[in-house]
Amino acid sequence: MRYTIRIKRQENKEAKPFWQEFEIEAEGELSIAAMLNELNARQKLTDKSGKEAEPISWECGCMVKKCGACAMRINGLPELACSTFLQSLKGKVIVLEPLSKFPVVKDLIVDRSVVFENLKKINLWLESDAYMTEYTHEIRYQSARCLMCGCCLEVCPNFDFGKDFAGAIAPVNAYRILNEEQDTSHHEQIAEKYRKHYFEGCGKSLSCQNICPAGIPVEELMVRSNAAAVWKK
């Protein structure tokens, strides 16, 4: 089947974005990541009009839905390129854009360093030996599966780059630390900053719940983190 790939491109963060279309013959089992690799592997990459084009810049790491590096907007929705297949998309025109909530570095690559900076603001690290119980093992495991891909932030109506609100990534990761920290004073520091950088800014729209490419139970982790940090349960 012949597909038209429409990509929003940008040479650097100061440059003006532009659209460029490519064509590819492919089977439905091909992933977006594999398709991008196939386009870039061409000895001479040309767009749909026959004009020579620069290789498409995008990020990838594991290619098996484990690192979150290849997050981008695919037909308007934030998804991982490695786990989105042509057969799952409607129509023969596929639109690729960088995530819109982060500064563009080049083409489909964005700067997501704010994700880690926001987690640092909440002091999400242990100051003492971890306290673990078998009762919480499964939900702690779910918390640790977060890919930091930013898909949940892309759909969040409350998250804006450079603002204090850290988005759903905060409660997902906070649960594990709040549950394991034995140092009372550090637990209180985490709870205080959690309230400031997450709880007070969340509008409870839960737009993040179903967009997570890893299938993490975001709502449950929110409830548990809120209970530990805000309601002290």
Short mmCIF file of C-alpha atoms in Angstrom, two decimals:
data_model
loop_
_atom_site.label_atom_id
_atom_site.label_comp_id
_atom_site.label_asym_id
_atom_site.label_seq_id
_atom_site.Cartn_x
_atom_site.Cartn_y
_atom_site.Cartn_z
CA MET A 1 0.00 0.00 0.00
CA ARG A 2 1.23 3.50 -0.79
CA TYR A 3 1.22 5.95 2.11
CA THR A 4 1.78 9.69 2.18
CA ILE A 5 3.80 10.80 5.20
CA ARG A 6 3.30 14.45 6.11
CA ILE A 7 5.98 15.65 8.53
CA LYS A 8 6.24 18.94 10.38
CA ARG A 9 9.91 19.87 10.11
CA GLN A 10 12.09 22.52 11.75
CA GLU A 11 15.83 22.96 11.23
CA ASN A 12 16.45 24.27 14.74
CA LYS A 13 14.58 25.91 17.61
CA GLU A 14 14.87 29.38 16.05
CA ALA A 15 13.85 28.34 12.52
CA LYS A 16 10.34 28.55 11.13
CA PRO A 17 8.57 25.16 10.89
CA PHE A 18 7.42 23.83 7.53
CA TRP A 19 5.59 20.78 6.21
CA GLN A 20 7.14 18.19 3.91
CA GLU A 21 5.49 15.14 2.38
CA PHE A 22 7.02 11.80 1.48
CA GLU A 23 5.66 8.64 -0.11
CA ILE A 24 6.37 5.07 0.84
CA GLU A 25 5.19 1.64 -0.23
CA ALA A 26 4.71 -0.42 2.90
CA GLU A 27 2.76 -3.21 4.55
CA GLY A 28 0.48 -2.49 7.51
CA GLU A 29 2.76 -4.39 9.89
CA LEU A 30 5.43 -1.69 9.57
CA SER A 31 5.81 0.62 12.58
CA ILE A 32 6.21 4.39 12.29
CA ALA A 33 9.75 4.02 13.65
CA ALA A 34 10.66 1.41 11.04
CA MET A 35 9.10 3.58 8.35
CA LEU A 36 11.21 6.58 9.37
CA ASN A 37 14.32 4.39 9.33
CA GLU A 38 13.39 3.18 5.85
CA LEU A 39 12.96 6.74 4.58
CA ASN A 40 16.30 7.84 6.05
CA ALA A 41 18.03 4.76 4.62
CA ARG A 42 17.36 5.90 1.08
CA GLN A 43 20.59 6.88 -0.69
CA LYS A 44 18.90 10.03 -1.86
CA LEU A 45 15.89 11.11 0.18
CA THR A 46 13.39 13.05 -1.92
CA ASP A 47 9.99 14.37 -0.95
CA LYS A 48 6.71 13.74 -2.74
CA SER A 49 7.47 16.45 -5.33
CA GLY A 50 10.88 14.96 -6.13
CA LYS A 51 12.85 17.63 -4.25
CA GLU A 52 15.91 16.39 -2.38
CA ALA A 53 15.39 16.45 1.39
CA GLU A 54 17.56 16.30 4.48
CA PRO A 55 17.31 13.13 6.61
CA ILE A 56 14.42 13.27 9.10
CA SER A 57 15.59 13.92 12.66
CA TRP A 58 13.84 11.91 15.36
CA GLU A 59 14.82 10.05 18.52
CA CYS A 60 14.86 6.35 19.25
CA GLY A 61 16.54 4.06 21.72
CA CYS A 62 15.19 0.59 22.37
CA MET A 63 12.68 0.35 19.48
CA VAL A 64 10.61 -1.99 21.68
CA LYS A 65 8.46 0.37 23.81
CA LYS A 66 10.84 0.48 26.77
CA CYS A 67 12.56 3.90 26.65
CA GLY A 68 9.94 6.44 25.49
CA ALA A 69 12.45 8.34 23.32
CA CYS A 70 10.39 8.10 20.12
CA ALA A 71 7.31 9.90 21.47
CA MET A 72 5.72 12.22 18.89
CA ARG A 73 2.31 13.30 17.65
CA ILE A 74 0.95 10.77 15.17
CA ASN A 75 -2.24 11.89 13.45
CA GLY A 76 -2.75 14.37 16.28
CA LEU A 77 -2.22 12.01 19.21
CA PRO A 78 0.95 11.55 21.30
CA GLU A 79 2.22 8.01 20.76
CA LEU A 80 5.44 6.03 20.55
CA ALA A 81 6.66 5.60 16.97
CA CYS A 82 8.02 2.12 17.72
CA SER A 83 4.67 0.75 18.90
CA THR A 84 2.36 2.49 16.42
CA PHE A 85 1.79 0.46 13.27
CA LEU A 86 0.48 1.58 9.92
CA GLN A 87 -2.42 -0.87 10.07
CA SER A 88 -3.72 0.79 13.25
CA LEU A 89 -4.00 4.20 11.57
CA LYS A 90 -6.97 5.26 9.48
CA GLY A 91 -6.39 6.37 5.90
CA LYS A 92 -3.30 6.54 3.73
CA VAL A 93 -2.08 9.93 4.94
CA ILE A 94 -0.03 9.91 8.14
CA VAL A 95 0.80 13.18 9.89
CA LEU A 96 3.85 13.33 12.15
CA GLU A 97 4.61 16.28 14.43
CA PRO A 98 6.87 16.89 17.43
CA LEU A 99 5.24 17.00 20.87
CA SER A 100 3.81 20.52 21.19
CA LYS A 101 4.37 21.07 24.93
CA PHE A 102 8.18 21.03 24.69
CA PRO A 103 10.75 23.16 22.81
CA VAL A 104 11.65 21.74 19.40
CA VAL A 105 15.31 20.80 18.94
CA LYS A 106 15.00 19.65 15.33
CA ASP A 107 12.16 18.10 13.31
CA LEU A 108 10.51 15.50 15.59
CA ILE A 109 13.04 15.88 18.43
CA VAL A 110 12.02 17.95 21.46
CA ASP A 111 13.78 18.96 24.67
CA ARG A 112 12.07 17.08 27.52
CA SER A 113 14.61 17.95 30.22
CA VAL A 114 11.85 19.83 32.08
CA VAL A 115 10.38 16.42 33.01
CA PHE A 116 13.42 15.55 35.10
CA GLU A 117 13.81 19.10 36.45
CA ASN A 118 10.25 18.98 37.76
CA LEU A 119 10.88 15.66 39.51
CA LYS A 120 14.01 17.13 41.10
CA LYS A 121 11.91 20.02 42.45
CA ILE A 122 9.80 17.48 44.37
CA ASN A 123 12.91 15.82 45.90
CA LEU A 124 12.00 12.44 44.47
CA TRP A 125 14.88 10.42 45.82
CA LEU A 126 15.50 8.36 48.94
CA GLU A 127 17.43 9.72 51.92
CA SER A 128 17.27 6.41 53.81
CA ASP A 129 17.20 2.69 53.11
CA ALA A 130 14.06 1.75 51.23
CA TYR A 131 11.23 0.25 53.26
CA MET A 132 9.29 -2.29 51.20
CA THR A 133 6.37 -4.58 51.87
CA GLU A 134 5.00 -7.38 49.72
CA TYR A 135 1.58 -5.71 49.93
CA THR A 136 2.71 -2.75 47.80
CA HIS A 137 5.03 -4.62 45.45
CA GLU A 138 2.73 -4.69 42.41
CA ILE A 139 1.79 -1.00 42.49
CA ARG A 140 5.43 0.01 43.11
CA TYR A 141 6.33 -2.03 40.04
CA GLN A 142 3.69 -0.18 38.02
CA SER A 143 5.13 3.13 39.24
CA ALA A 144 8.60 2.12 38.07
CA ARG A 145 7.35 1.40 34.54
CA CYS A 146 7.00 5.11 33.68
CA LEU A 147 8.92 5.86 30.46
CA MET A 148 9.15 9.65 31.03
CA CYS A 149 8.01 9.97 27.41
CA GLY A 150 5.82 13.03 28.01
CA CYS A 151 2.68 11.70 26.28
CA CYS A 152 0.58 12.37 29.40
CA LEU A 153 1.87 15.94 29.55
CA GLU A 154 1.04 16.50 25.89
CA VAL A 155 -2.69 15.94 26.55
CA CYS A 156 -2.78 17.62 29.97
CA PRO A 157 -4.74 20.93 29.94
CA ASN A 158 -2.85 22.12 33.04
CA PHE A 159 0.74 21.46 31.95
CA ASP A 160 2.75 24.24 30.32
CA PHE A 161 6.48 24.25 29.72
CA GLY A 162 8.31 26.37 32.29
CA LYS A 163 5.45 26.44 34.81
CA ASP A 164 5.43 24.86 38.30
CA PHE A 165 2.89 22.12 37.55
CA ALA A 166 4.73 18.82 36.94
CA GLY A 167 1.84 16.81 35.49
CA ALA A 168 0.93 13.14 35.90
CA ILE A 169 4.56 12.04 35.82
CA ALA A 170 4.82 13.40 39.39
CA PRO A 171 2.24 11.19 41.17
CA VAL A 172 3.19 8.15 39.09
CA ASN A 173 6.80 8.38 40.29
CA ALA A 174 6.10 9.88 43.71
CA TYR A 175 4.16 6.87 44.96
CA ARG A 176 7.22 4.64 44.92
CA ILE A 177 9.37 7.12 46.86
CA LEU A 178 6.65 8.10 49.33
CA ASN A 179 5.98 4.43 49.98
CA GLU A 180 9.63 3.47 50.49
CA GLU A 181 11.06 6.51 52.36
CA GLN A 182 11.64 5.94 56.09
CA ASP A 183 13.17 9.34 56.88
CA THR A 184 10.25 11.33 58.32
CA SER A 185 11.67 14.79 57.60
CA HIS A 186 12.45 13.95 53.98
CA HIS A 187 9.02 12.36 53.58
CA GLU A 188 7.53 15.66 54.74
CA GLN A 189 9.68 17.62 52.27
CA ILE A 190 8.49 15.43 49.42
CA ALA A 191 4.86 15.77 50.53
CA GLU A 192 5.10 19.58 50.77
CA LYS A 193 6.68 19.98 47.34
CA TYR A 194 4.34 17.40 45.85
CA ARG A 195 1.39 19.50 46.96
CA LYS A 196 2.94 22.62 45.43
CA HIS A 197 4.16 21.19 42.12
CA TYR A 198 1.37 18.71 41.47
CA PHE A 199 -1.68 18.51 43.73
CA GLU A 200 -2.55 22.23 43.76
CA GLY A 201 -2.30 22.45 39.96
CA CYS A 202 -4.15 19.31 38.88
CA GLY A 203 -7.63 19.91 37.48
CA LYS A 204 -8.51 16.18 37.73
CA SER A 205 -9.42 16.00 34.03
CA LEU A 206 -7.71 12.57 33.86
CA SER A 207 -6.87 13.11 30.19
CA CYS A 208 -3.59 11.34 31.04
CA GLN A 209 -5.26 8.09 32.13
CA ASN A 210 -5.79 6.42 28.77
CA ILE A 211 -2.96 8.00 26.73
CA CYS A 212 -0.08 6.30 28.59
CA PRO A 213 1.68 4.04 26.02
CA ALA A 214 2.93 1.78 28.82
CA GLY A 215 -0.60 1.21 30.14
CA ILE A 216 0.30 2.40 33.64
CA PRO A 217 -2.70 2.75 36.02
CA VAL A 218 -2.22 6.52 36.27
CA GLU A 219 -5.44 7.26 38.16
CA GLU A 220 -4.73 4.66 40.84
CA LEU A 221 -1.20 6.01 41.37
CA MET A 222 -2.59 9.55 41.62
CA VAL A 223 -5.04 8.46 44.31
CA ARG A 224 -2.35 6.60 46.26
CA SER A 225 0.19 9.44 46.02
CA ASN A 226 -2.43 12.00 47.03
CA ALA A 227 -3.36 9.85 50.01
CA ALA A 228 0.27 9.59 51.13
CA ALA A 229 1.32 13.20 50.49
CA VAL A 230 -1.86 15.19 51.13
CA TRP A 231 -4.20 13.15 53.28
CA LYS A 232 -1.34 11.37 55.16
CA LYS A 233 -2.89 7.93 54.75
#
